[in-house]
PDB file of C-alpha atoms in Angstrom:
ATOM      1  CA  MET W1445      98.502  93.405  69.249  1.00 64.00           C
ATOM      2  CA  GLY W1446      97.719  92.761  72.894  1.00 77.00           C
ATOM      3  CA  ASP W1447      98.076  89.753  75.166  1.00 93.00           C
ATOM      4  CA  PRO W1448      98.413  86.590  73.007  1.00 97.00           C
ATOM      5  CA  ALA W1449      96.052  84.583  75.232  1.00 97.00           C
ATOM      6  CA  THR W1450      93.372  87.260  74.818  1.00 97.00           C
ATOM      7  CA  VAL W1451      93.875  87.361  71.057  1.00 97.00           C
ATOM      8  CA  ILE W1452      93.558  83.568  70.854  1.00 98.00           C
ATOM      9  CA  ASP W1453      90.319  83.621  72.839  1.00 98.00           C
ATOM     10  CA  GLN W1454      88.954  86.377  70.607  1.00 97.00           C
ATOM     11  CA  TYR W1455      89.648  84.778  67.236  1.00 98.00           C
ATOM     12  CA  ARG W1456      88.364  81.421  68.508  1.00 98.00           C
ATOM     13  CA  ARG W1457      85.075  83.107  69.334  1.00 98.00           C
ATOM     14  CA  TYR W1458      85.055  84.465  65.792  1.00 98.00           C
ATOM     15  CA  VAL W1459      85.522  80.923  64.489  1.00 98.00           C
ATOM     16  CA  GLN W1460      82.536  79.763  66.534  1.00 97.00           C
ATOM     17  CA  ASP W1461      80.513  82.598  65.031  1.00 98.00           C
ATOM     18  CA  GLY W1462      81.572  81.618  61.516  1.00 97.00           C
ATOM     19  CA  ARG W1463      83.699  84.731  61.023  1.00 98.00           C
ATOM     20  CA  LEU W1464      86.598  82.834  59.488  1.00 98.00           C
ATOM     21  CA  GLU W1465      88.183  85.670  57.517  1.00 98.00           C
ATOM     22  CA  ILE W1466      88.827  87.898  60.526  1.00 98.00           C
ATOM     23  CA  SER W1467      89.871  84.927  62.641  1.00 98.00           C
ATOM     24  CA  GLU W1468      92.438  83.959  59.995  1.00 98.00           C
ATOM     25  CA  VAL W1469      93.806  87.496  59.892  1.00 98.00           C
ATOM     26  CA  MET W1470      94.181  87.604  63.677  1.00 98.00           C
ATOM     27  CA  ALA W1471      95.768  84.149  63.933  1.00 98.00           C
ATOM     28  CA  SER W1472      98.151  84.996  61.092  1.00 98.00           C
ATOM     29  CA  GLU W1473      99.196  88.319  62.604  1.00 98.00           C
ATOM     30  CA  LEU W1474      99.737  86.745  66.022  1.00 98.00           C
ATOM     31  CA  SER W1475     101.813  83.940  64.498  1.00 98.00           C
ATOM     32  CA  ASP W1476     103.963  86.399  62.551  1.00 98.00           C
ATOM     33  CA  LEU W1477     104.473  88.558  65.633  1.00 97.00           C
ATOM     34  CA  LEU W1478     105.570  85.651  67.803  1.00 97.00           C
ATOM     35  CA  LEU W1479     107.737  84.101  65.098  1.00 97.00           C
ATOM     36  CA  ALA W1480     109.618  87.385  64.726  1.00 97.00           C
ATOM     37  CA  LYS W1481     110.078  87.957  68.447  1.00 96.00           C
ATOM     38  CA  LYS W1482     113.515  87.220  69.849  1.00 95.00           C
ATOM     39  CA  GLY W1483     113.920  85.645  73.243  1.00 93.00           C
ATOM     40  CA  LYS W1484     110.376  84.350  73.588  1.00 96.00           C
ATOM     41  CA  THR W1485     109.273  83.184  77.005  1.00 96.00           C
ATOM     42  CA  LEU W1486     108.122  79.612  77.526  1.00 97.00           C
ATOM     43  CA  THR W1487     104.524  80.854  77.614  1.00 97.00           C
ATOM     44  CA  GLU W1488     104.987  82.719  74.344  1.00 97.00           C
ATOM     45  CA  GLU W1489     106.416  79.597  72.719  1.00 98.00           C
ATOM     46  CA  GLY W1490     103.234  77.810  73.745  1.00 98.00           C
ATOM     47  CA  HIS W1491     101.082  80.600  72.326  1.00 98.00           C
ATOM     48  CA  LEU W1492     102.976  80.351  69.036  1.00 98.00           C
ATOM     49  CA  VAL W1493     102.223  76.623  68.781  1.00 98.00           C
ATOM     50  CA  THR W1494      98.547  77.290  69.483  1.00 98.00           C
ATOM     51  CA  ALA W1495      98.333  80.136  66.972  1.00 98.00           C
ATOM     52  CA  LEU W1496     100.001  78.164  64.177  1.00 98.00           C
ATOM     53  CA  ARG W1497      97.803  75.128  64.818  1.00 98.00           C
ATOM     54  CA  ASP W1498      94.678  77.278  64.785  1.00 98.00           C
ATOM     55  CA  LEU W1499      95.828  79.143  61.686  1.00 98.00           C
ATOM     56  CA  SER W1500      96.399  75.934  59.754  1.00 98.00           C
ATOM     57  CA  ARG W1501      92.952  74.619  60.676  1.00 98.00           C
ATOM     58  CA  ILE W1502      91.175  77.879  59.936  1.00 98.00           C
ATOM     59  CA  GLN W1503      92.823  77.964  56.520  1.00 98.00           C
ATOM     60  CA  GLU W1504      91.733  74.375  55.979  1.00 98.00           C
ATOM     61  CA  MET W1505      88.168  75.417  56.785  1.00 98.00           C
ATOM     62  CA  ARG W1506      88.525  78.167  54.164  1.00 98.00           C
ATOM     63  CA  SER W1507      89.845  75.673  51.567  1.00 98.00           C
ATOM     64  CA  LYS W1508      93.181  77.489  51.465  1.00 98.00           C
ATOM     65  CA  TRP W1509      95.223  74.325  51.101  1.00 98.00           C
ATOM     66  CA  LYS W1510      98.623  75.822  50.226  1.00 98.00           C
ATOM     67  CA  GLU W1511      98.464  78.321  53.080  1.00 98.00           C
ATOM     68  CA  SER W1512      97.341  75.621  55.516  1.00 98.00           C
ATOM     69  CA  ARG W1513     100.289  73.436  54.517  1.00 98.00           C
ATOM     70  CA  ALA W1514     102.708  76.304  55.096  1.00 98.00           C
ATOM     71  CA  ALA W1515     101.328  77.029  58.579  1.00 98.00           C
ATOM     72  CA  ALA W1516     101.421  73.326  59.462  1.00 98.00           C
ATOM     73  CA  SER W1517     105.072  73.091  58.411  1.00 98.00           C
ATOM     74  CA  MET W1518     105.957  75.979  60.714  1.00 98.00           C
ATOM     75  CA  LEU W1519     103.941  74.295  63.449  1.00 98.00           C
ATOM     76  CA  VAL W1520     106.122  71.175  63.225  1.00 98.00           C
ATOM     77  CA  LYS W1521     109.252  73.153  64.036  1.00 97.00           C
ATOM     78  CA  SER W1522     107.605  75.273  66.726  1.00 98.00           C
ATOM     79  CA  ARG W1523     106.028  72.253  68.431  1.00 98.00           C
ATOM     80  CA  LYS W1524     109.378  70.436  68.592  1.00 98.00           C
ATOM     81  CA  ARG W1525     111.117  73.512  69.987  1.00 98.00           C
ATOM     82  CA  TYR W1526     108.389  74.019  72.580  1.00 98.00           C
ATOM     83  CA  ALA W1527     108.520  70.382  73.734  1.00 98.00           C
ATOM     84  CA  LYS W1528     112.306  70.618  74.040  1.00 97.00           C
ATOM     85  CA  LEU W1529     112.047  73.789  76.126  1.00 97.00           C
ATOM     86  CA  LEU W1530     109.455  72.205  78.405  1.00 98.00           C
ATOM     87  CA  ARG W1531     111.725  69.215  79.016  1.00 98.00           C
ATOM     88  CA  SER W1532     114.699  71.471  79.722  1.00 97.00           C
ATOM     89  CA  ASN W1533     112.575  73.213  82.354  1.00 97.00           C
ATOM     90  CA  GLY W1534     111.668  69.945  84.009  1.00 97.00           C
ATOM     91  CA  LEU W1535     108.078  69.961  82.696  1.00 98.00           C
ATOM     92  CA  HIS W1536     108.165  66.418  81.348  1.00 97.00           C
ATOM     93  CA  ASP W1537     104.435  65.668  81.495  1.00 97.00           C
ATOM     94  CA  GLU W1538     103.650  68.878  79.655  1.00 97.00           C
ATOM     95  CA  ALA W1539     106.319  68.099  77.057  1.00 98.00           C
ATOM     96  CA  ARG W1540     104.842  64.636  76.546  1.00 97.00           C
ATOM     97  CA  ASN W1541     101.388  66.125  75.953  1.00 96.00           C
ATOM     98  CA  VAL W1542     102.803  68.539  73.391  1.00 97.00           C
ATOM     99  CA  SER W1543     104.544  65.688  71.578  1.00 97.00           C
ATOM    100  CA  VAL W1544     101.415  63.523  71.547  1.00 96.00           C
ATOM    101  CA  ALA W1545      99.497  66.409  69.935  1.00 97.00           C
ATOM    102  CA  GLU W1546     101.570  65.690  66.830  1.00 98.00           C
ATOM    103  CA  ALA W1547      99.136  62.882  65.972  1.00 98.00           C
ATOM    104  CA  ALA W1548      96.132  65.178  65.529  1.00 98.00           C
ATOM    105  CA  ASP W1549      98.343  67.673  63.688  1.00 98.00           C
ATOM    106  CA  GLU W1550      99.439  64.958  61.255  1.00 98.00           C
ATOM    107  CA  VAL W1551      95.824  63.914  60.681  1.00 98.00           C
ATOM    108  CA  GLN W1552      95.038  67.528  59.801  1.00 98.00           C
ATOM    109  CA  ARG W1553      97.991  67.730  57.409  1.00 98.00           C
ATOM    110  CA  GLY W1554      96.787  64.542  55.779  1.00 98.00           C
ATOM    111  CA  ARG W1555      93.293  65.949  55.289  1.00 98.00           C
ATOM    112  CA  VAL W1556      94.712  68.945  53.469  1.00 98.00           C
ATOM    113  CA  ARG W1557      96.948  66.851  51.220  1.00 98.00           C
ATOM    114  CA  ALA W1558      94.000  64.595  50.397  1.00 98.00           C
ATOM    115  CA  ARG W1559      91.922  67.604  49.386  1.00 98.00           C
ATOM    116  CA  GLU W1560      94.774  68.534  47.049  1.00 98.00           C
ATOM    117  CA  GLY W1561      94.620  65.058  45.516  1.00 98.00           C
ATOM    118  CA  ALA W1562      98.004  64.006  46.899  1.00 98.00           C
ATOM    119  CA  LEU W1563      97.068  60.533  48.160  1.00 98.00           C
ATOM    120  CA  ARG W1564     100.569  59.247  48.864  1.00 98.00           C
ATOM    121  CA  ALA W1565     101.499  62.327  50.898  1.00 98.00           C
ATOM    122  CA  ALA W1566      98.222  62.143  52.824  1.00 98.00           C
ATOM    123  CA  LEU W1567      98.768  58.464  53.645  1.00 98.00           C
ATOM    124  CA  SER W1568     102.238  59.278  54.936  1.00 98.00           C
ATOM    125  CA  HIS W1569     100.863  61.856  57.368  1.00 98.00           C
ATOM    126  CA  TRP W1570      98.212  59.437  58.657  1.00 98.00           C
ATOM    127  CA  LYS W1571     100.798  56.698  59.069  1.00 98.00           C
ATOM    128  CA  ARG W1572     102.841  59.048  61.243  1.00 98.00           C
ATOM    129  CA  ALA W1573      99.729  59.919  63.269  1.00 98.00           C
ATOM    130  CA  ARG W1574      99.082  56.227  63.967  1.00 98.00           C
ATOM    131  CA  LYS W1575     102.652  55.764  65.088  1.00 98.00           C
ATOM    132  CA  VAL W1576     102.378  58.631  67.590  1.00 97.00           C
ATOM    133  CA  GLN W1577      98.874  57.686  68.799  1.00 97.00           C
ATOM    134  CA  PRO W1578      97.991  54.116  67.832  1.00 97.00           C
ATOM    135  CA  GLN W1579      94.336  54.456  68.925  1.00 96.00           C
ATOM    136  CA  LEU W1580      93.485  57.701  67.136  1.00 97.00           C
ATOM    137  CA  ILE W1581      90.601  56.362  65.050  1.00 97.00           C
ATOM    138  CA  GLU W1582      90.458  59.238  62.554  1.00 98.00           C
ATOM    139  CA  ALA W1583      93.940  58.274  61.386  1.00 98.00           C
ATOM    140  CA  TYR W1584      92.513  54.895  60.313  1.00 98.00           C
ATOM    141  CA  TRP W1585      89.353  55.860  58.436  1.00 98.00           C
ATOM    142  CA  ARG W1586      90.750  58.888  56.631  1.00 98.00           C
ATOM    143  CA  PRO W1587      92.853  56.685  54.296  1.00 98.00           C
ATOM    144  CA  ILE W1588      89.742  54.833  53.127  1.00 98.00           C
ATOM    145  CA  GLU W1589      87.891  58.103  52.612  1.00 98.00           C
ATOM    146  CA  ALA W1590      90.835  59.465  50.613  1.00 98.00           C
ATOM    147  CA  HIS W1591      90.968  56.399  48.355  1.00 98.00           C
ATOM    148  CA  GLU W1592      87.282  56.828  47.615  1.00 98.00           C
ATOM    149  CA  GLN W1593      87.518  60.571  46.951  1.00 97.00           C
ATOM    150  CA  ILE W1594      90.715  60.526  44.911  1.00 98.00           C
ATOM    151  CA  LYS W1595      90.597  57.151  43.162  1.00 97.00           C
ATOM    152  CA  SER W1596      86.800  56.591  43.118  1.00 97.00           C
ATOM    153  CA  THR W1597      87.535  53.001  44.126  1.00 98.00           C
ATOM    154  CA  LEU W1598      88.675  51.125  47.228  1.00 98.00           C
ATOM    155  CA  LYS W1599      90.695  48.506  45.362  1.00 97.00           C
ATOM    156  CA  GLY W1600      93.870  49.741  47.012  1.00 96.00           C
ATOM    157  CA  ALA W1601      92.376  50.250  50.476  1.00 98.00           C
ATOM    158  CA  GLY W1602      92.396  46.668  51.719  1.00 98.00           C
ATOM    159  CA  LYS W1603      95.149  47.194  54.276  1.00 98.00           C
ATOM    160  CA  ALA W1604      93.500  50.390  55.521  1.00 98.00           C
ATOM    161  CA  GLY W1605      90.186  48.574  55.877  1.00 98.00           C
ATOM    162  CA  LEU W1606      91.731  45.803  57.963  1.00 98.00           C
ATOM    163  CA  SER W1607      93.491  48.330  60.181  1.00 98.00           C
ATOM    164  CA  LEU W1608      90.271  50.257  60.767  1.00 98.00           C
ATOM    165  CA  ALA W1609      88.368  47.085  61.648  1.00 98.00           C
ATOM    166  CA  LYS W1610      91.078  46.094  64.113  1.00 97.00           C
ATOM    167  CA  VAL W1611      91.223  49.440  65.910  1.00 97.00           C
ATOM    168  CA  MET W1612      87.447  49.735  66.182  1.00 95.00           C
ATOM    169  CA  THR W1613      87.359  46.307  67.804  1.00 93.00           C
ATOM    170  CA  SER W1614      90.181  47.081  70.230  1.00 93.00           C
ATOM    171  CA  VAL W1615      89.013  50.452  71.617  1.00 92.00           C
ATOM    172  CA  GLY W1616      85.432  49.579  72.611  1.00 82.00           C
ATOM    173  CA  PRO W1617      82.930  49.475  74.071  1.00 94.00           C
ATOM    174  CA  VAL W1618      80.554  51.972  72.468  1.00 95.00           C
ATOM    175  CA  GLY W1619      79.434  54.791  74.741  1.00 95.00           C
ATOM    176  CA  ARG W1620      76.782  57.476  74.530  1.00 94.00           C
ATOM    177  CA  VAL W1621      77.222  61.165  75.305  1.00 91.00           C
ATOM    178  CA  GLY W1622      73.879  62.941  75.077  1.00 91.00           C
ATOM    179  CA  GLU W1623      72.338  61.617  71.884  1.00 88.00           C
ATOM    180  CA  SER W1624      75.661  60.799  70.267  1.00 93.00           C
ATOM    181  CA  PHE W1625      77.173  57.314  70.184  1.00 97.00           C
ATOM    182  CA  GLN W1626      80.942  57.161  70.097  1.00 96.00           C
ATOM    183  CA  LEU W1627      84.089  55.191  70.716  1.00 96.00           C
ATOM    184  CA  GLN W1628      86.356  56.684  73.366  1.00 93.00           C
ATOM    185  CA  PRO W1629      89.912  55.269  73.329  1.00 94.00           C
ATOM    186  CA  GLU W1630      92.078  55.908  76.380  1.00 89.00           C
ATOM    187  CA  ASN W1631      93.763  59.336  76.323  1.00 87.00           C
ATOM    188  CA  THR W1632      92.691  59.913  72.720  1.00 92.00           C
ATOM    189  CA  GLU W1633      90.030  61.935  70.938  1.00 91.00           C
ATOM    190  CA  SER W1634      86.616  60.274  70.834  1.00 94.00           C
ATOM    191  CA  GLN W1635      85.173  59.109  67.532  1.00 96.00           C
ATOM    192  CA  PRO W1636      81.477  59.860  66.847  1.00 96.00           C
ATOM    193  CA  LEU W1637      79.834  56.916  65.121  1.00 97.00           C
ATOM    194  CA  ASP W1638      76.850  58.353  63.239  1.00 94.00           C
ATOM    195  CA  SER W1639      78.685  59.532  60.136  1.00 95.00           C
ATOM    196  CA  LEU W1640      81.302  56.776  60.357  1.00 97.00           C
ATOM    197  CA  LEU W1641      78.625  54.074  60.235  1.00 97.00           C
ATOM    198  CA  ASN W1642      77.152  55.744  57.166  1.00 97.00           C
ATOM    199  CA  ASP W1643      80.589  55.743  55.551  1.00 98.00           C
ATOM    200  CA  LEU W1644      81.062  52.071  56.403  1.00 98.00           C
ATOM    201  CA  SER W1645      77.760  51.206  54.750  1.00 98.00           C
ATOM    202  CA  ARG W1646      78.883  52.967  51.569  1.00 98.00           C
ATOM    203  CA  TRP W1647      82.396  51.501  51.600  1.00 98.00           C
ATOM    204  CA  LEU W1648      80.981  47.979  51.856  1.00 98.00           C
ATOM    205  CA  LYS W1649      78.999  48.354  48.630  1.00 98.00           C
ATOM    206  CA  PRO W1650      80.349  46.027  45.902  1.00 97.00           C
ATOM    207  CA  GLU W1651      80.772  48.822  43.351  1.00 97.00           C
ATOM    208  CA  LEU W1652      83.585  50.379  45.406  1.00 98.00           C
ATOM    209  CA  ALA W1653      85.537  47.105  45.172  1.00 98.00           C
ATOM    210  CA  LEU W1654      86.975  46.986  48.691  1.00 98.00           C
ATOM    211  CA  PRO W1655      89.056  43.767  48.853  1.00 98.00           C
ATOM    212  CA  ALA W1656      87.102  40.833  50.254  1.00 98.00           C
ATOM    213  CA  LYS W1657      89.147  40.279  53.413  1.00 98.00           C
ATOM    214  CA  ALA W1658      88.802  43.919  54.458  1.00 98.00           C
ATOM    215  CA  SER W1659      85.130  43.936  53.515  1.00 98.00           C
ATOM    216  CA  VAL W1660      84.420  40.943  55.757  1.00 98.00           C
ATOM    217  CA  ALA W1661      86.348  42.452  58.678  1.00 98.00           C
ATOM    218  CA  LEU W1662      84.713  45.881  58.366  1.00 98.00           C
ATOM    219  CA  GLY W1663      81.289  44.313  57.965  1.00 98.00           C
ATOM    220  CA  ALA W1664      81.748  42.374  61.195  1.00 98.00           C
ATOM    221  CA  SER W1665      82.965  45.487  63.030  1.00 97.00           C
ATOM    222  CA  LYS W1666      80.011  47.502  61.751  1.00 97.00           C
ATOM    223  CA  ARG W1667      77.513  44.886  62.906  1.00 97.00           C
ATOM    224  CA  GLU W1668      79.119  44.774  66.350  1.00 96.00           C
ATOM    225  CA  LEU W1669      78.945  48.556  66.715  1.00 97.00           C
ATOM    226  CA  GLU W1670      75.292  48.512  65.691  1.00 97.00           C
ATOM    227  CA  ARG W1671      74.592  45.681  68.140  1.00 96.00           C
ATOM    228  CA  GLN W1672      76.111  47.677  71.011  1.00 96.00           C
ATOM    229  CA  ILE W1673      74.151  50.799  70.039  1.00 96.00           C
ATOM    230  CA  ALA W1674      70.926  48.789  70.049  1.00 96.00           C
ATOM    231  CA  SER W1675      71.840  47.322  73.452  1.00 96.00           C
ATOM    232  CA  ILE W1676      72.434  50.780  74.908  1.00 95.00           C
ATOM    233  CA  GLU W1677      69.127  52.031  73.506  1.00 93.00           C
ATOM    234  CA  ALA W1678      67.368  49.019  75.031  1.00 93.00           C
ATOM    235  CA  GLY W1679      69.027  49.578  78.408  1.00 92.00           C
ATOM    236  CA  GLU W1680      70.909  46.291  78.184  1.00 90.00           C
ATOM    237  CA  GLN W1681      74.350  47.916  78.012  1.00 88.00           C
ATOM    238  CA  ALA W1682      75.656  50.835  80.056  1.00 86.00           C
ATOM    239  CA  ALA W1683      75.844  54.108  78.141  1.00 83.00           C
ATOM    240  CA  ASN W1684      79.279  54.592  79.705  1.00 79.00           C
ATOM    241  CA  ALA W1685      80.687  51.161  80.435  1.00 63.00           C
ATOM    242  CA  LYS W1686      83.988  52.503  81.762  1.00 60.00           C
ATOM    243  CA  LEU W1687      82.240  54.771  84.234  1.00 55.00           C
ATOM    244  CA  GLN W1688      79.916  51.944  85.274  1.00 57.00           C
ATOM    245  CA  ALA W1689      82.893  49.663  85.866  1.00 53.00           C
ATOM    246  CA  ALA W1690      84.489  52.324  88.053  1.00 51.00           C
ATOM    247  CA  ILE W1691      81.264  52.702  90.042  1.00 51.00           C
ATOM    248  CA  ASP W1692      81.015  48.941  90.462  1.00 52.00           C
ATOM    249  CA  THR W1693      84.444  48.846  92.084  1.00 55.00           C
ATOM    250  CA  LEU W1694      83.140  51.203  94.776  1.00 57.00           C
ATOM    251  CA  LYS W1695      80.255  48.931  95.778  1.00 53.00           C
ATOM    252  CA  PRO W1696      80.653  47.500  99.291  1.00 48.00           C
ATOM    253  CA  THR W1697      81.682  43.868  99.462  1.00 46.00           C
ATOM    254  CA  VAL W1698      79.722  43.280 102.695  1.00 43.00           C
ATOM    255  CA  ASP W1699      75.933  43.452 102.611  1.00 47.00           C
ATOM    256  CA  TYR W1700      74.821  46.303 104.919  1.00 36.00           C
ATOM    257  CA  HIS W1701      71.732  44.541 106.202  1.00 42.00           C
ATOM    258  CA  GLU W1702      73.672  41.383 106.977  1.00 47.00           C
ATOM    259  CA  TYR W1703      76.311  43.448 108.776  1.00 38.00           C
ATOM    260  CA  SER W1704      73.713  45.385 110.825  1.00 45.00           C
ATOM    261  CA  ARG W1705      72.220  42.109 112.017  1.00 49.00           C
ATOM    262  CA  GLY W1706      75.618  40.972 113.194  1.00 49.00           C
ATOM    263  CA  GLY W1707      75.951  38.435 110.427  1.00 47.00           C
ATOM    264  CA  SER W1708      78.261  35.495 110.741  1.00 42.00           C
ATOM    265  CA  ALA W1709      81.939  36.126 110.245  1.00 36.00           C
TER     266      ALA W1709
END
């Protein structure tokens, strides 16, 4: 089939072009080939993890829930084996990165289970994701979305609402990349805010029956996010507060003009 890295690059380009059927075929064939190969190299083990992850997500995009679940289950085993091999080869940082990737994988598995209507299974996957990466925001709002989609009510989403409000408060401040406002937790995927704020507005409507304590907390978090966005737009808050703080630490502590005049010691 050719070099796995080349195949991966090719089918990913197909995904970008919207050619999901051929990309699924290529990712599936590559996965099968690597799964069947005996004595895989460390690099090939890594390619297998990538191919299975991509396959599961492509199948999710094609609404092939059962197939996506199967690929994700194989990914769990392959990812663990790959991390173990990296550690045995002294590549501890790389192994840690592979293990942390479990969080995003579990979020994806939860999305698929939610689309199948399996709320309890979906919640279990998102709980695992939060345990692996406590600041991965998608793992907090997906449970509320799933309650709405599956139950048509948020009566049972009070705990999820409180957790989402807490994480949104703890990972700030809001930043802007281009025209997009987002939260960017440390070492975790960023969370765009446009669609999330729209979801929050809907979830706070009385007819969805979100428990009062969660509604108050989410309402306060939403208002704070909107306040920060308005401050950035008005130039009152840095678009990238973390970068600005880093720049500020580089500013000289001695005034140049005072120093050039031989200022007092």
